[in-house]
Coordinates of C-alpha atoms in Angstrom, one line a residue:
Chain A
M3 CA -43.5 6.0 1.0
R4 CA -39.8 5.7 0.4
L5 CA -38.1 2.4 0.2
S6 CA -34.5 3.9 0.1
P7 CA -32.7 7.0 1.1
D8 CA -31.5 7.2 -2.4
E9 CA -34.7 8.8 -3.2
I10 CA -33.9 11.9 -1.2
I11 CA -31.8 13.9 -3.6
F12 CA -30.1 17.1 -2.3
W13 CA -28.3 18.0 -5.5
Q14 CA -28.1 16.6 -9.0
N15 CA -26.2 17.5 -12.2
G16 CA -26.9 15.0 -14.9
F17 CA -25.4 11.6 -13.9
F18 CA -23.9 13.1 -10.7
K19 CA -26.1 13.5 -7.7
L20 CA -25.9 14.0 -4.0
N21 CA -28.5 11.9 -2.3
A22 CA -29.1 11.1 1.4
T23 CA -27.3 7.8 1.2
I24 CA -24.0 9.4 0.1
V25 CA -24.4 12.3 2.6
Y26 CA -25.2 10.1 5.6
T27 CA -22.3 7.8 4.6
W28 CA -20.0 10.8 4.6
G29 CA -21.3 11.8 8.0
L30 CA -20.7 8.3 9.3
M31 CA -17.2 8.3 7.8
L32 CA -16.5 11.6 9.4
V33 CA -17.7 10.5 12.8
L34 CA -15.8 7.2 12.6
A35 CA -12.6 8.7 11.3
V36 CA -12.6 11.8 13.6
G37 CA -13.6 9.7 16.6
A38 CA -10.8 7.1 15.9
K39 CA -8.3 9.9 15.3
L40 CA -9.3 11.7 18.6
I41 CA -9.1 8.6 20.7
T42 CA -5.9 7.3 19.1
R43 CA -4.2 10.8 19.2
N44 CA -2.5 10.0 22.5
L45 CA -2.5 6.3 23.0
S46 CA -0.8 5.0 26.1
V47 CA 1.4 2.0 25.9
D48 CA 1.5 1.7 29.6
L49 CA -0.7 -0.6 31.7
K50 CA -2.9 2.4 32.5
R51 CA -5.0 3.8 29.6
S52 CA -8.1 5.9 29.0
R53 CA -11.6 4.3 28.9
W54 CA -12.0 5.3 25.2
Q55 CA -8.8 3.6 24.3
N56 CA -9.9 0.6 26.3
L57 CA -13.2 0.5 24.4
L58 CA -11.4 0.7 21.0
E59 CA -8.9 -2.0 22.0
I60 CA -11.8 -4.3 23.0
V61 CA -13.5 -3.6 19.7
V62 CA -10.4 -4.1 17.6
T63 CA -9.1 -7.2 19.5
G64 CA -12.7 -8.6 19.5
I65 CA -13.0 -8.3 15.7
A66 CA -9.5 -9.8 15.3
K67 CA -10.4 -12.7 17.5
Q68 CA -13.6 -13.3 15.6
I69 CA -11.7 -13.3 12.3
E70 CA -9.2 -15.8 13.8
E71 CA -12.0 -18.0 15.0
V72 CA -13.4 -18.2 11.5
G73 CA -10.2 -19.7 10.4
L74 CA -8.0 -16.9 9.2
S75 CA -4.6 -17.4 10.9
Q76 CA -3.5 -13.8 10.2
P77 CA -6.3 -11.5 11.4
Q78 CA -4.3 -8.3 11.0
K79 CA -4.2 -8.8 7.3
Y80 CA -8.0 -8.9 7.0
L81 CA -8.8 -6.6 9.9
G82 CA -8.9 -3.5 7.6
F83 CA -11.5 -4.9 5.3
L84 CA -13.6 -7.0 7.6
G85 CA -13.4 -4.7 10.6
T86 CA -14.4 -1.7 8.5
L87 CA -17.4 -3.7 7.1
F88 CA -18.6 -4.5 10.6
L89 CA -18.0 -1.0 12.0
F90 CA -19.7 0.7 9.1
V91 CA -22.8 -1.4 9.2
A92 CA -22.9 -1.3 13.0
A93 CA -22.5 2.5 13.1
A94 CA -25.1 2.9 10.4
S95 CA -27.5 0.8 12.5
L96 CA -26.6 2.5 15.8
C97 CA -27.3 6.0 14.4
T98 CA -30.9 5.1 13.7
V99 CA -31.6 6.4 17.3
I100 CA -30.9 9.9 15.9
P101 CA -34.2 11.4 14.6
G102 CA -34.2 12.3 10.9
Y103 CA -31.4 9.9 10.2
E104 CA -31.8 7.3 7.4
P105 CA -29.3 4.4 7.6
P106 CA -27.3 4.3 4.3
T107 CA -27.4 0.5 4.7
G108 CA -31.1 0.8 4.1
S109 CA -30.3 1.6 0.5
L110 CA -29.9 -1.3 -1.8
S111 CA -27.2 0.6 -3.7
T112 CA -25.1 0.7 -0.5
T113 CA -25.5 -3.0 0.2
V114 CA -24.8 -3.9 -3.4
A115 CA -21.7 -1.7 -3.2
L116 CA -20.6 -3.5 -0.1
A117 CA -21.4 -7.0 -1.5
L118 CA -19.5 -6.1 -4.7
C119 CA -16.5 -5.1 -2.5
V120 CA -16.7 -8.6 -0.9
F121 CA -17.2 -10.2 -4.3
V122 CA -14.0 -8.6 -5.5
A123 CA -12.1 -8.9 -2.3
V124 CA -12.6 -12.7 -1.9
P125 CA -10.8 -13.7 -5.1
L126 CA -8.2 -11.0 -4.5
F127 CA -7.3 -12.4 -1.0
G128 CA -7.6 -16.0 -2.5
I129 CA -5.2 -15.2 -5.3
E130 CA -2.8 -13.4 -3.0
E131 CA -2.7 -16.4 -0.7
Q132 CA -2.4 -19.2 -3.2
G133 CA -1.7 -17.7 -6.7
V134 CA -4.0 -17.3 -9.7
G135 CA -3.8 -20.9 -10.9
N136 CA -4.5 -22.5 -7.7
Y137 CA -7.3 -20.1 -6.9
L138 CA -9.0 -20.7 -10.3
K139 CA -8.6 -24.5 -9.9
S140 CA -10.5 -24.3 -6.7
Y141 CA -13.6 -23.6 -8.8
M142 CA -13.3 -27.0 -10.2
K143 CA -13.2 -28.8 -6.9
P144 CA -14.1 -31.6 -6.3
T145 CA -14.6 -32.0 -10.1
F146 CA -14.9 -29.8 -13.1
I147 CA -18.6 -30.4 -13.2
M148 CA -18.9 -28.3 -10.1
L149 CA -17.4 -25.2 -12.0
P150 CA -20.8 -23.6 -13.0
F151 CA -22.3 -24.3 -9.6
N152 CA -19.3 -22.7 -7.9
I153 CA -19.7 -19.6 -10.1
I154 CA -23.4 -19.5 -9.5
S155 CA -22.8 -19.9 -5.8
E156 CA -20.3 -17.0 -5.9
L157 CA -22.8 -14.7 -7.6
S158 CA -25.8 -15.8 -5.6
R159 CA -24.1 -15.4 -2.2
T160 CA -23.1 -11.9 -3.2
L161 CA -26.6 -11.1 -4.1
A162 CA -27.8 -12.7 -0.9
L163 CA -25.4 -10.6 1.1
A164 CA -26.7 -7.4 -0.5
V165 CA -30.4 -8.2 -0.3
R166 CA -30.2 -9.6 3.3
L167 CA -28.7 -6.5 4.7
F168 CA -30.9 -4.2 2.7
G169 CA -34.0 -6.1 3.5
N170 CA -33.3 -6.1 7.2
M171 CA -32.3 -2.5 7.4
M172 CA -35.1 -1.3 5.1
S173 CA -37.7 -3.3 6.9
G174 CA -36.6 -2.0 10.3
A175 CA -37.0 1.6 9.1
M176 CA -40.2 0.7 7.3
I177 CA -41.8 -0.9 10.3
I178 CA -41.0 2.1 12.5
G179 CA -42.5 4.4 9.8
I180 CA -45.6 2.3 9.7
L181 CA -45.9 2.0 13.5
L182 CA -45.5 5.8 13.8
T183 CA -48.6 6.3 11.8
I184 CA -50.6 3.6 13.7
T185 CA -49.4 3.8 17.3
P186 CA -47.2 6.9 17.7
F187 CA -46.3 6.0 21.4
I188 CA -44.2 3.3 23.0
F189 CA -44.2 0.8 20.2
P190 CA -41.9 2.7 17.9
I191 CA -39.4 2.9 20.7
I192 CA -39.6 -0.8 21.2
M193 CA -39.2 -1.4 17.5
T194 CA -36.3 1.0 17.4
L195 CA -34.6 -1.0 20.1
L196 CA -35.4 -4.2 18.2
G197 CA -34.0 -2.4 15.1
L198 CA -30.8 -1.7 16.9
L199 CA -30.5 -5.3 17.9
T200 CA -31.2 -6.6 14.4
G201 CA -28.8 -3.9 13.0
M202 CA -26.0 -5.2 15.2
V203 CA -26.8 -8.8 14.3
Q204 CA -26.8 -7.9 10.6
A205 CA -23.4 -6.2 11.0
Y206 CA -22.1 -9.3 12.6
I207 CA -23.6 -11.6 10.0
F208 CA -22.4 -9.5 7.1
S209 CA -18.8 -9.3 8.2
I210 CA -18.6 -12.9 9.5
L211 CA -20.0 -14.2 6.2
A212 CA -17.4 -12.1 4.3
A213 CA -14.8 -13.6 6.6
V214 CA -16.0 -17.1 5.9
Y215 CA -15.9 -16.5 2.2
I216 CA -12.4 -15.2 2.4
A217 CA -11.4 -18.1 4.6
A218 CA -12.9 -20.5 2.2
A219 CA -11.0 -18.9 -0.7
T220 CA -7.6 -18.8 1.1
R221 CA -7.9 -22.2 2.8
V222 CA -8.4 -24.3 -0.3
R223 CA -4.8 -25.0 -0.8
K224 CA -4.2 -26.4 2.6
P225 CA -5.6 -29.9 2.2
K226 CA -3.7 -30.4 -1.0
P227 CA -0.2 -31.1 0.4
E228 CA -1.8 -33.7 2.6
T229 CA -3.3 -35.6 -0.4
E230 CA 0.0 -35.3 -2.1
A231 CA 1.7 -36.8 0.9
K232 CA -0.7 -39.7 0.8
E233 CA 0.0 -40.3 -2.8
Chain B
M16 CA -35.4 0.7 -9.6
L17 CA -33.9 0.3 -6.2
I18 CA -30.3 0.2 -7.4
D19 CA -28.9 3.5 -8.4
W20 CA -25.6 2.7 -10.1
F21 CA -24.0 6.1 -9.4
T22 CA -24.7 5.6 -5.7
V23 CA -23.3 2.1 -5.9
G24 CA -20.1 3.5 -7.3
A25 CA -19.9 6.4 -4.9
Q26 CA -20.6 4.0 -1.9
T27 CA -17.9 1.6 -3.1
L28 CA -15.5 4.5 -3.3
N29 CA -16.7 5.8 0.1
F30 CA -16.2 2.3 1.6
L31 CA -12.7 2.0 0.2
I32 CA -11.9 5.4 1.6
L33 CA -13.4 4.4 5.0
V34 CA -11.2 1.2 4.9
W35 CA -8.1 3.4 4.4
L36 CA -9.2 5.9 7.1
M37 CA -9.9 3.1 9.6
K38 CA -6.6 1.4 8.9
R39 CA -4.8 4.7 9.2
F40 CA -6.5 6.0 12.3
L41 CA -7.8 3.0 14.2
Y42 CA -6.4 -0.4 13.6
K43 CA -2.8 0.5 13.1
P44 CA -2.4 2.7 16.2
I45 CA -4.4 0.5 18.4
L46 CA -2.6 -2.7 17.3
H47 CA 0.7 -0.9 17.6
A48 CA -0.2 0.2 21.1
I49 CA -1.2 -3.3 22.1
D50 CA 1.9 -4.8 20.6
E51 CA 4.1 -2.3 22.3
R52 CA 2.3 -2.9 25.6
E53 CA 2.7 -6.6 25.2
Q54 CA 6.3 -6.1 24.3
R55 CA 6.8 -4.0 27.3
I56 CA 5.1 -6.4 29.6
A57 CA 7.2 -9.2 28.2
T58 CA 10.3 -7.1 28.7
E59 CA 9.3 -6.3 32.2
L60 CA 8.5 -10.0 33.0
A61 CA 11.8 -11.0 31.5
S62 CA 13.6 -8.3 33.5
A63 CA 11.6 -9.4 36.6
D64 CA 12.6 -13.0 35.9
R65 CA 16.2 -12.0 35.5
K66 CA 16.1 -10.0 38.7
K67 CA 14.5 -12.9 40.5
D68 CA 17.2 -15.2 39.2
E69 CA 19.8 -12.7 40.2
A70 CA 18.3 -12.3 43.6
E71 CA 18.2 -16.1 44.0
K72 CA 21.8 -16.3 43.0
Q73 CA 22.7 -13.6 45.4
S74 CA 20.7 -15.2 48.2
D75 CA 22.5 -18.5 47.5
E76 CA 25.8 -16.6 47.5
F77 CA 24.9 -15.0 50.8
K78 CA 23.9 -18.4 52.3
H79 CA 27.1 -19.8 51.1
K80 CA 29.1 -16.9 52.5
N81 CA 27.2 -17.2 55.8
E82 CA 28.1 -20.9 56.0
E83 CA 31.7 -20.1 55.3
L84 CA 31.7 -17.4 58.0
D85 CA 30.1 -19.8 60.5
Q86 CA 32.7 -22.4 59.7
E87 CA 35.5 -19.8 60.0
R88 CA 34.1 -18.5 63.2
A89 CA 33.8 -22.0 64.6
A90 CA 37.4 -22.7 63.6
L91 CA 38.6 -19.4 65.1
L92 CA 36.7 -20.2 68.3
K93 CA 38.2 -23.6 68.5
K94 CA 41.7 -22.2 67.8
A95 CA 41.2 -19.5 70.5
T96 CA 39.9 -22.1 73.0
D97 CA 42.9 -24.4 72.3
E98 CA 45.3 -21.5 72.6
A99 CA 43.6 -20.4 75.8
K100 CA 43.8 -23.9 77.1
A101 CA 47.5 -24.2 76.2
E102 CA 48.2 -20.8 77.7
G103 CA 46.4 -21.8 80.9
Q104 CA 48.4 -25.0 81.0
R105 CA 51.6 -23.0 80.5
L106 CA 50.7 -20.5 83.2
L107 CA 49.8 -23.4 85.5
D108 CA 53.2 -25.1 84.7
D109 CA 54.9 -21.8 85.3
A110 CA 53.1 -21.3 88.6
R111 CA 54.0 -24.8 89.6
K112 CA 57.6 -24.3 88.7
A113 CA 57.7 -21.0 90.5
A114 CA 56.1 -22.6 93.6
E115 CA 58.5 -25.5 93.4
A116 CA 61.4 -23.0 93.1
L117 CA 60.1 -21.0 96.0
S118 CA 59.6 -24.0 98.1
E119 CA 63.1 -25.2 97.1
K120 CA 64.4 -21.9 98.1
R121 CA 62.6 -21.9 101.3
M122 CA 63.8 -25.4 102.0
E123 CA 67.3 -24.2 101.2
T124 CA 66.8 -21.2 103.5
L125 CA 65.5 -23.5 106.2
R126 CA 68.4 -25.9 105.7
S127 CA 70.9 -23.0 105.8
E128 CA 69.1 -21.6 108.8
A129 CA 69.2 -25.0 110.5
V130 CA 72.9 -25.2 109.6
D131 CA 73.4 -21.7 111.0
L132 CA 71.5 -22.5 114.1
R133 CA 73.5 -25.7 114.6
Q134 CA 76.7 -23.7 114.1
D135 CA 75.5 -21.1 116.5
I136 CA 74.6 -23.8 119.0
S137 CA 77.9 -25.5 118.5
R138 CA 79.7 -22.2 118.8
S139 CA 77.9 -21.1 122.0
T140 CA 78.2 -24.6 123.4
Q141 CA 81.9 -24.5 122.7
Q142 CA 82.2 -21.1 124.2
E143 CA 80.2 -22.1 127.2
V144 CA 82.3 -25.3 127.6
F145 CA 85.5 -23.2 127.5
A146 CA 84.1 -20.6 129.7
I147 CA 83.2 -23.3 132.3
A148 CA 86.6 -24.9 131.9
R149 CA 88.3 -21.5 132.3
K150 CA 86.2 -20.6 135.3
A151 CA 86.8 -24.0 136.9
L152 CA 90.5 -23.7 136.3
T153 CA 90.5 -20.0 137.5
D154 CA 88.7 -21.1 140.6
L155 CA 91.2 -23.9 141.2
A156 CA 94.2 -21.7 140.5
T157 CA 95.9 -20.8 143.8
T158 CA 99.4 -19.6 144.9
S159 CA 100.5 -23.2 145.5
L160 CA 99.4 -24.0 142.0
E161 CA 101.3 -20.9 140.8
E162 CA 104.3 -22.3 142.6
R163 CA 104.0 -25.5 140.8
L164 CA 103.6 -23.6 137.6
G165 CA 106.7 -21.6 138.3
E166 CA 108.6 -24.9 138.8
V167 CA 107.2 -26.2 135.5
F168 CA 108.2 -23.0 133.8
T169 CA 111.8 -23.1 135.1
R170 CA 112.0 -26.7 134.1
R171 CA 110.8 -25.9 130.6
L172 CA 113.3 -23.1 130.3
R173 CA 116.1 -25.5 131.2
E174 CA 114.8 -28.3 129.0
M175 CA 114.5 -25.9 126.0
D176 CA 116.1 -27.3 122.8
D177 CA 119.4 -25.8 121.6
Q178 CA 118.1 -24.1 118.5
M179 CA 115.3 -22.2 120.4
K180 CA 117.7 -21.4 123.1
A181 CA 120.2 -19.8 120.7
G182 CA 117.5 -17.8 119.0
L183 CA 116.1 -16.6 122.3
A184 CA 119.6 -15.8 123.7
E185 CA 120.3 -13.7 120.6
T186 CA 117.1 -11.8 121.1
L187 CA 117.7 -11.2 124.7
K188 CA 121.1 -9.8 124.1
T189 CA 120.1 -7.4 121.4
A190 CA 116.9 -6.3 123.1
S191 CA 116.9 -2.8 124.5
D192 CA 113.9 -3.3 126.8
P193 CA 114.1 -5.8 129.6
A194 CA 112.4 -9.1 129.0
V195 CA 108.9 -9.3 130.5
V196 CA 107.7 -12.2 132.6
R197 CA 103.9 -12.3 133.0
S198 CA 101.9 -14.4 135.3
A199 CA 98.2 -14.6 136.4
F200 CA 99.1 -13.9 140.0
D201 CA 101.8 -11.8 141.7
L202 CA 104.8 -14.1 141.9
P203 CA 106.4 -14.3 145.4
A204 CA 110.0 -13.1 145.7
E205 CA 111.4 -16.7 145.9
Q206 CA 109.9 -17.7 142.8
R207 CA 111.0 -14.5 141.0
T208 CA 114.6 -15.2 142.1
A209 CA 114.2 -18.8 141.0
I210 CA 113.1 -17.7 137.5
Q211 CA 115.9 -15.0 137.4
N212 CA 118.4 -17.7 138.3
A213 CA 117.0 -20.2 135.8
L214 CA 117.2 -17.5 133.1
N215 CA 120.7 -16.5 134.1
E216 CA 121.8 -20.2 134.1
T217 CA 120.1 -21.0 130.8
F218 CA 121.5 -18.2 128.8
S219 CA 124.7 -17.8 130.9
A220 CA 124.2 -14.1 131.3
E221 CA 122.6 -11.5 133.5
I222 CA 119.2 -11.1 132.1
D223 CA 117.2 -8.0 132.9
V224 CA 113.7 -9.1 133.8
R225 CA 110.5 -7.2 134.6
F226 CA 107.6 -9.0 136.3
E227 CA 103.9 -8.2 135.4
T228 CA 100.6 -9.6 136.4
A229 CA 98.1 -10.7 133.7
P230 CA 94.9 -12.4 135.0
D231 CA 93.7 -13.4 131.4
L232 CA 96.5 -16.1 131.4
I233 CA 94.2 -18.0 133.9
S234 CA 97.1 -19.9 135.2
G235 CA 100.6 -19.9 133.9
I236 CA 103.7 -17.9 133.1
E237 CA 105.1 -16.5 130.0
L238 CA 108.4 -14.9 129.0
T239 CA 108.2 -12.3 126.3
T240 CA 111.1 -10.4 124.7
N241 CA 111.1 -8.4 121.5
G242 CA 108.4 -10.5 119.8
Q243 CA 109.6 -13.9 121.0
K244 CA 107.8 -15.8 123.6
V245 CA 108.3 -18.8 125.9
A246 CA 105.2 -19.7 127.7
W247 CA 103.3 -22.2 129.6
S248 CA 99.7 -21.5 130.6
I249 CA 96.3 -23.3 130.7
A250 CA 95.0 -20.5 128.3
D251 CA 97.5 -21.9 125.8
Y252 CA 96.1 -25.4 126.1
L253 CA 92.6 -24.1 126.0
G254 CA 93.4 -22.0 122.9
S255 CA 94.8 -25.0 121.0
L256 CA 91.8 -27.1 122.1
E257 CA 89.4 -24.5 120.9
K258 CA 91.2 -24.4 117.6
K259 CA 91.0 -28.1 117.1
V260 CA 87.3 -28.2 118.0
D261 CA 86.6 -25.4 115.5
E262 CA 88.4 -27.3 112.8
L263 CA 86.4 -30.4 113.6
L264 CA 83.1 -28.6 113.4
K265 CA 84.0 -26.9 110.2
E266 CA 84.9 -30.3 108.6
K267 CA 81.5 -31.7 109.8
D268 CA 79.6 -28.8 108.3
K269 CA 81.4 -29.2 105.0
A270 CA 80.4 -32.9 105.0

């Protein structure tokens, strides 16, 4: 019984190894990049456009709209990071319909890596938006007493991100594996469909939470001028 | 241990590469295409708006021009109508004048015709009157009348004034041809002798005389010699009367 595709190791040389997580991630990257490249190879700027282009435009504008709704006024700036988070997690879930495939997001290493990326990206965007001083001050809001709690919240939410995604993806794969041994017909298919749904929901949750964190980090400065004005 | 730190690092790197790839191949071109399309649509809309404005402007201009043309046409029509009216009036006046002139001329012609007719009537009346008088006198003229005439003629010869007598005598003397005595009827021998005698006595010379008959004298005798004439005849009286009547008629016409 495997809990993670990390355990499938194709090649190892000391610290370096090539496990299923990395290989499937590469595969997903290849598919996403080549697919995007193929579709965007001859984009039409006219009113008439191909179905694939239409699909990609819907996806991209949909993501941008979601980011904007969260409260980030310049979605293009965060589209690269948040959009890729969503697309990667969603693609990883979607590909579970392929037999023999193990979703890389079912590995805690991958989810931790993604959560770490969010953990690093949030202060980076925050500092870019309001400067180092202002960003660090935001940890002492409303009072300095809140500083340790803010730091704990920062760490815990990162951990929560990683574990939530891992738990959901892993459990999906696990349930299917267990069901296959008990009732090999019908039920695994239903569970796979359910897995697809939960995978998409997880992709949405993961990226939207990341967006909310970034929004929180970049929006702190805004109420300040208002209080200054009141004073 | 569920977390393999090498895999975490590799996945982080993979994710960062994927972010770059997606930015490079997906977001940028798609957003660029969308922006370009929006730009294009905006441009087209703006151009359509501009064209619409232009069309409206042109339509207004055309309307304005149409109105101007209508006004111009109305003015021209009015002018043409007025001119036609004036021309018609002028033609009417001309026609009236011409008619008046014509009627004037006709009146004139009528008047002159009337005058002519009157003149003709006067003339023929006159001629008729004289013809009647002449005929009456011719009818009345007889030998006895001729005798009386001969007597009157001889008396007139004798009573001739001295100046006329001298002139006539001179003519008679110088004349190569004999003097001619003309009468409406053949004078009887006694009378011829009486006339010869009277001539001889008057001019105290033998006068050579030839007697002729001329019915157009109506009644009377005349002595002609070398262009000079001594006469007494009713035709003479009638001639002078005719002359006077003519003169009278002419004066009347003039008036």
